[in-house]
Amino acid sequence: MTSQQITGQDARRTEKNKETVRAFIDALNRQDTEGLDALLTDDATWTVCARDIPGAGTHEKKAVLEQILPTMLKIFVPGEPQTRITRLIAEGDMVSAEAVSHGRLVHGAVYNNQYSHVYEIRGNRIASIREYTDTDYAGKIMAGAIAAGHTLDLG
């Protein structure tokens, strides 16, 4: 194989990995648990790189899909929040995504936060997600939801 052929294969794999991340965000926006499940490896983890906010730490796929995501979505009006990717950068099996998430909460507040996610892709599925965001802002929004009577027991 020539180096040009290898580069072409790498470029196709990198673009496929970006497509996987786009599909994941699309499924997240649709709140499609089955779609999310199909895009995550069986041993996938999601790490919220934070302290002292609900959901901080590393979580296995089952906890994310069955407990964390449904609990967090309860504080938003149906169909929200929506996440929009603003930039994707990929190399090999790693994809970095910058995104904004916007949604109205059921108690009247508006959520508008920026994110950086690092995705590790294995076999066209996501094996790990590391999430970075403005945790001070997220914590204040969550505190408002709790004050309004919502429970954010994420385990």
Coordinates of N, CA and C in Angstrom, one line a residue:
M1 N 0.8 -1.2 0.0 CA 0.0 0.0 0.0 C 0.9 1.2 0.0
T2 N 0.4 2.2 -0.7 CA 1.1 3.5 -0.7 C 0.7 4.3 0.5
S3 N 1.5 5.3 0.8 CA 1.1 6.2 1.9 C -0.2 7.0 1.6
Q4 N -0.4 7.2 0.3 CA -1.6 7.9 -0.1 C -2.9 7.1 0.2
Q5 N -2.8 5.8 -0.1 CA -3.9 4.9 0.2 C -4.1 4.8 1.7
I6 N -3.1 4.7 2.5 CA -3.3 4.7 4.0 C -3.9 6.0 4.4
T7 N -3.5 7.1 3.9 CA -4.0 8.4 4.3 C -5.5 8.4 3.9
G8 N -5.9 7.9 2.8 CA -7.3 7.8 2.4 C -8.1 7.0 3.3
Q9 N -7.6 5.8 3.7 CA -8.3 5.0 4.6 C -8.4 5.7 6.0
D10 N -7.4 6.3 6.4 CA -7.5 7.0 7.7 C -8.5 8.2 7.6
A11 N -8.5 8.9 6.5 CA -9.5 9.9 6.4 C -10.9 9.4 6.4
R12 N -11.2 8.3 5.8 CA -12.5 7.7 5.8 C -12.9 7.2 7.2
R13 N -11.9 6.6 7.9 CA -12.2 6.2 9.3 C -12.5 7.4 10.2
T14 N -11.7 8.5 10.0 CA -11.9 9.7 10.8 C -13.3 10.3 10.5
E15 N -13.7 10.3 9.3 CA -15.0 10.9 8.9 C -16.1 10.0 9.5
K16 N -15.9 8.7 9.4 CA -16.9 7.8 10.0 C -17.0 8.0 11.5
N17 N -15.9 8.2 12.2 CA -16.0 8.5 13.6 C -16.7 9.8 13.9
K18 N -16.5 10.8 13.1 CA -17.3 12.1 13.3 C -18.8 11.8 13.0
E19 N -19.1 11.0 12.1 CA -20.5 10.7 11.8 C -21.1 10.0 13.0
T20 N -20.4 9.1 13.7 CA -20.8 8.4 14.8 C -21.2 9.4 15.9
V21 N -20.3 10.4 16.1 CA -20.6 11.4 17.2 C -21.8 12.3 16.8
R22 N -21.9 12.6 15.5 CA -23.1 13.4 15.1 C -24.4 12.6 15.3
A23 N -24.3 11.3 15.0 CA -25.5 10.4 15.2 C -25.9 10.4 16.7
F24 N -24.8 10.3 17.5 CA -25.1 10.3 19.0 C -25.8 11.5 19.5
I25 N -25.3 12.7 19.0 CA -25.9 14.0 19.4 C -27.3 14.0 18.9
D26 N -27.5 13.6 17.7 CA -28.9 13.5 17.1 C -29.8 12.7 18.0
A27 N -29.4 11.5 18.4 CA -30.2 10.6 19.2 C -30.4 11.2 20.6
L28 N -29.4 11.9 21.1 CA -29.5 12.6 22.4 C -30.6 13.7 22.3
N29 N -30.6 14.5 21.2 CA -31.6 15.5 21.0 C -33.0 14.9 20.8
R30 N -33.1 13.8 20.3 CA -34.4 13.1 20.1 C -34.8 12.4 21.4
Q31 N -33.9 12.3 22.4 CA -34.1 11.6 23.6 C -34.4 10.1 23.3
D32 N -33.7 9.6 22.3 CA -33.9 8.2 21.8 C -32.9 7.3 22.5
T33 N -33.4 6.7 23.6 CA -32.6 5.8 24.4 C -32.1 4.6 23.6
E34 N -32.9 4.0 22.8 CA -32.5 2.9 22.0 C -31.5 3.3 21.0
G35 N -31.6 4.4 20.4 CA -30.6 4.9 19.5 C -29.2 5.2 20.2
L36 N -29.3 5.7 21.4 CA -28.1 6.0 22.1 C -27.4 4.6 22.5
D37 N -28.2 3.7 23.0 CA -27.8 2.4 23.3 C -27.0 1.7 22.2
A38 N -27.6 1.8 21.0 CA -26.9 1.2 19.8 C -25.6 1.9 19.4
L39 N -25.4 3.1 19.8 CA -24.2 3.9 19.4 C -23.1 3.7 20.5
L40 N -23.4 3.1 21.6 CA -22.5 3.0 22.7 C -22.0 1.5 22.8
T41 N -20.7 1.3 23.1 CA -20.3 -0.1 23.3 C -20.9 -0.6 24.6
D42 N -20.9 -1.9 24.8 CA -21.5 -2.5 26.0 C -20.8 -2.0 27.2
D43 N -19.5 -1.7 27.2 CA -18.7 -1.3 28.3 C -18.5 0.2 28.3
A44 N -19.3 1.0 27.6 CA -19.1 2.4 27.5 C -19.2 3.1 28.8
T45 N -18.4 4.2 29.0 CA -18.5 5.1 30.1 C -18.6 6.5 29.7
W46 N -19.3 7.3 30.6 CA -19.4 8.7 30.4 C -18.9 9.4 31.7
T47 N -17.9 10.2 31.5 CA -17.3 10.8 32.7 C -17.6 12.3 32.6
V48 N -18.3 12.8 33.6 CA -18.5 14.2 33.8 C -17.3 14.7 34.7
C49 N -16.4 15.5 34.0 CA -15.2 15.9 34.7 C -15.5 17.1 35.6
A50 N -16.0 16.8 36.8 CA -16.5 17.8 37.7 C -16.5 17.3 39.1
R51 N -16.7 18.2 40.1 CA -16.9 17.8 41.5 C -18.1 18.6 42.0
D52 N -18.8 18.0 42.9 CA -19.8 18.7 43.7 C -21.0 19.1 42.9
I53 N -21.3 18.5 41.8 CA -22.6 18.7 41.1 C -23.2 17.3 40.8
P54 N -24.5 17.2 40.8 CA -25.2 16.0 40.5 C -24.7 15.4 39.1
G55 N -24.3 14.2 39.1 CA -23.8 13.5 37.9 C -22.3 13.5 37.7
A56 N -21.6 14.2 38.6 CA -20.1 14.2 38.4 C -19.5 12.8 38.6
G57 N -18.4 12.6 37.9 CA -17.8 11.3 38.0 C -18.0 10.4 36.8
T58 N -17.5 9.2 36.9 CA -17.6 8.2 35.8 C -18.8 7.3 35.9
H59 N -19.6 7.1 34.9 CA -20.8 6.3 34.9 C -20.8 5.3 33.8
E60 N -21.2 4.1 34.1 CA -21.4 3.1 33.1 C -22.6 3.3 32.2
K61 N -22.6 2.7 31.1 CA -23.7 2.9 30.1 C -25.1 2.7 30.7
K62 N -25.3 1.6 31.4 CA -26.6 1.3 32.0 C -27.1 2.4 32.9
A63 N -26.2 2.9 33.8 CA -26.6 4.0 34.7 C -27.0 5.3 33.9
V64 N -26.2 5.6 32.9 CA -26.5 6.8 32.1 C -27.8 6.7 31.4
L65 N -28.1 5.5 30.8 CA -29.4 5.4 30.0 C -30.6 5.2 30.9
E66 N -30.4 4.5 32.0 CA -31.6 4.2 32.8 C -31.8 5.1 34.0
Q67 N -30.8 5.8 34.5 CA -31.0 6.7 35.6 C -30.6 8.1 35.4
I68 N -29.4 8.4 35.0 CA -28.9 9.7 34.9 C -29.6 10.5 33.8
L69 N -29.6 10.1 32.6 CA -30.3 10.8 31.5 C -31.8 11.0 31.8
P70 N -32.6 10.0 32.2 CA -34.0 10.3 32.5 C -34.2 11.2 33.6
T71 N -33.4 11.2 34.7 CA -33.5 12.1 35.8 C -33.2 13.5 35.4
M72 N -32.2 13.7 34.6 CA -31.8 15.1 34.2 C -32.9 15.6 33.2
L73 N -33.5 14.8 32.4 CA -34.5 15.3 31.4 C -35.8 15.7 32.1
K74 N -36.0 15.2 33.3 CA -37.3 15.6 34.0 C -37.3 17.0 34.4
I75 N -36.2 17.7 34.5 CA -36.2 19.1 34.9 C -36.4 20.0 33.7
F76 N -36.4 19.5 32.5 CA -36.6 20.3 31.2 C -38.0 20.1 30.7
V77 N -38.5 21.1 30.0 CA -39.7 20.9 29.2 C -39.5 19.8 28.2
P78 N -40.6 19.1 27.9 CA -40.5 17.9 26.9 C -39.7 18.4 25.6
G79 N -38.8 17.5 25.2 CA -38.1 17.7 24.0 C -36.8 18.6 24.1
E80 N -36.6 19.1 25.3 CA -35.4 19.9 25.6 C -34.6 19.3 26.6
P81 N -33.3 19.6 26.7 CA -32.5 20.6 25.9 C -32.1 20.0 24.6
Q82 N -31.6 20.9 23.8 CA -31.1 20.5 22.4 C -29.6 20.9 22.4
T83 N -28.8 20.0 21.9 CA -27.4 20.3 21.8 C -27.0 20.5 20.3
R84 N -26.2 21.5 20.1 CA -25.7 21.7 18.7 C -24.2 21.7 18.7
I85 N -23.7 20.9 17.9 CA -22.2 20.8 17.7 C -21.7 22.0 17.0
T86 N -20.7 22.7 17.5 CA -20.2 23.9 16.8 C -18.8 23.6 16.2
R87 N -18.2 22.5 16.6 CA -16.9 22.1 16.0 C -16.6 20.7 16.3
L88 N -16.1 20.0 15.3 CA -15.6 18.6 15.5 C -14.2 18.5 15.0
I89 N -13.3 17.9 15.8 CA -11.9 17.6 15.4 C -11.7 16.2 15.7
A90 N -11.1 15.5 14.8 CA -10.9 14.1 14.9 C -9.5 13.7 14.5
E91 N -8.9 12.7 15.2 CA -7.7 12.1 14.8 C -7.8 10.6 15.3
G92 N -7.6 9.7 14.3 CA -7.7 8.3 14.7 C -9.0 8.0 15.3
D93 N -9.0 7.3 16.4 CA -10.3 6.9 17.1 C -10.8 7.9 18.1
M94 N -10.2 9.1 18.1 CA -10.6 10.2 19.1 C -11.3 11.3 18.3
V95 N -12.4 11.7 18.9 CA -13.2 12.9 18.3 C -13.4 13.8 19.4
S96 N -13.1 15.1 19.2 CA -13.4 16.2 20.1 C -14.5 17.0 19.6
A97 N -15.5 17.3 20.4 CA -16.6 18.1 19.9 C -16.9 19.2 20.9
E98 N -16.9 20.4 20.3 CA -17.4 21.6 21.0 C -18.9 21.7 20.7
A99 N -19.7 22.1 21.7 CA -21.1 22.1 21.5 C -21.8 23.1 22.5
V100 N -23.0 23.5 22.1 CA -23.8 24.3 23.0 C -25.1 23.6 23.3
S101 N -25.6 23.7 24.5 CA -26.8 23.1 24.9 C -27.8 24.1 25.4
H102 N -29.0 24.1 24.9 CA -30.0 25.1 25.3 C -31.3 24.5 25.5
G103 N -32.0 24.9 26.6 CA -33.3 24.3 26.9 C -34.0 25.1 28.0
R104 N -35.3 25.0 28.0 CA -36.1 25.6 29.1 C -36.4 24.6 30.1
L105 N -36.3 25.0 31.4 CA -36.5 24.1 32.5 C -38.0 24.2 32.9
V106 N -38.6 23.2 33.5 CA -40.0 23.2 33.8 C -40.3 24.3 34.9
H107 N -39.4 24.7 35.7 CA -39.6 25.7 36.7 C -39.4 27.1 36.1
G108 N -39.1 27.3 34.8 CA -39.0 28.6 34.2 C -37.7 29.1 33.8
A109 N -36.6 28.5 34.4 CA -35.3 29.0 34.0 C -34.9 28.5 32.6
V110 N -33.9 29.2 32.1 CA -33.4 28.8 30.8 C -31.9 28.3 30.9
Y111 N -31.6 27.2 30.3 CA -30.3 26.6 30.4 C -29.6 26.9 29.0
N112 N -28.4 27.4 29.1 CA -27.6 27.7 27.9 C -26.1 27.5 28.3
N113 N -25.6 26.3 28.0 CA -24.2 26.1 28.5 C -23.4 25.6 27.3
Q114 N -22.1 25.7 27.4 CA -21.1 25.3 26.4 C -20.4 24.0 26.9
Y115 N -20.1 23.1 26.0 CA -19.5 21.9 26.3 C -18.3 21.6 25.4
S116 N -17.4 20.8 26.0 CA -16.4 20.1 25.2 C -16.5 18.6 25.6
H117 N -16.6 17.8 24.6 CA -16.7 16.4 24.8 C -15.5 15.7 24.0
V118 N -14.9 14.7 24.7 CA -13.9 13.9 24.0 C -14.5 12.5 23.9
Y119 N -14.6 12.0 22.7 CA -15.2 10.7 22.4 C -14.1 9.7 22.0
E120 N -14.1 8.5 22.5 CA -13.2 7.5 22.0 C -14.1 6.5 21.3
I121 N -13.8 6.2 20.0 CA -14.6 5.4 19.2 C -13.9 4.0 19.1
R122 N -14.7 3.0 19.2 CA -14.2 1.6 19.0 C -15.2 0.8 18.2
G123 N -14.8 0.4 17.0 CA -15.6 -0.4 16.1 C -16.9 0.4 15.7
N124 N -16.8 1.6 15.4 CA -18.0 2.4 15.0 C -19.0 2.7 16.1
R125 N -18.6 2.5 17.3 CA -19.4 2.8 18.5 C -18.6 3.6 19.5
I126 N -19.2 4.3 20.3 CA -18.6 5.1 21.3 C -18.2 4.3 22.6
A127 N -16.9 4.3 22.9 CA -16.5 3.5 24.1 C -16.4 4.4 25.3
S128 N -16.1 5.7 25.1 CA -16.0 6.6 26.3 C -16.3 8.0 25.9
I129 N -16.8 8.7 26.8 CA -17.1 10.2 26.7 C -16.5 10.8 27.9
R130 N -15.8 11.9 27.7 CA -15.3 12.8 28.8 C -15.9 14.1 28.5
E131 N -16.7 14.6 29.5 CA -17.4 15.9 29.3 C -16.8 17.0 30.2
Y132 N -16.6 18.1 29.6 CA -16.1 19.3 30.3 C -17.1 20.4 30.0
T133 N -17.5 21.2 31.1 CA -18.5 22.2 30.9 C -18.3 23.3 32.0
D134 N -19.1 24.3 32.0 CA -19.1 25.3 33.1 C -19.9 24.7 34.2
T135 N -19.1 24.1 35.2 CA -19.8 23.4 36.3 C -20.4 24.3 37.3
D136 N -19.9 25.5 37.4 CA -20.5 26.5 38.3 C -21.9 26.9 37.8
Y137 N -22.0 27.2 36.5 CA -23.3 27.5 35.9 C -24.2 26.3 36.0
A138 N -23.8 25.1 35.7 CA -24.6 23.9 35.7 C -25.1 23.7 37.1
G139 N -24.2 23.9 38.1 CA -24.6 23.7 39.5 C -25.7 24.6 39.9
K140 N -25.6 25.9 39.5 CA -26.6 26.9 39.8 C -28.0 26.5 39.2
I141 N -27.9 26.1 38.0 CA -29.2 25.7 37.3 C -29.8 24.5 38.1
M142 N -29.0 23.5 38.4 CA -29.5 22.3 39.2 C -30.0 22.7 40.5
A143 N -29.3 23.6 41.2 CA -29.8 24.1 42.5 C -31.1 24.8 42.4
G144 N -31.4 25.5 41.3 CA -32.7 26.1 41.1 C -33.7 25.1 40.9
A145 N -33.4 24.0 40.2 CA -34.4 22.9 39.9 C -34.7 22.2 41.2
I146 N -33.7 22.0 42.1 CA -33.9 21.4 43.4 C -34.8 22.3 44.3
A147 N -34.5 23.6 44.3 CA -35.3 24.5 45.0 C -36.7 24.5 44.6
A148 N -36.9 24.2 43.3 CA -38.3 24.2 42.7 C -39.0 22.9 43.0
G149 N -38.3 22.0 43.7 CA -38.9 20.7 44.1 C -38.5 19.5 43.3
H150 N -37.6 19.6 42.4 CA -37.1 18.4 41.7 C -36.1 17.7 42.4
T151 N -36.0 16.4 42.3 CA -35.0 15.5 42.9 C -34.0 15.2 41.8
L152 N -32.8 15.4 42.1 CA -31.7 15.0 41.2 C -30.8 14.0 41.8
D153 N -31.4 12.9 42.3 CA -30.6 11.8 42.9 C -30.1 11.0 41.7
L154 N -28.8 11.2 41.4 CA -28.2 10.5 40.3 C -27.3 9.3 40.7
G155 N -27.4 9.0 42.0 CA -26.6 7.8 42.4 C -25.2 8.0 42.8

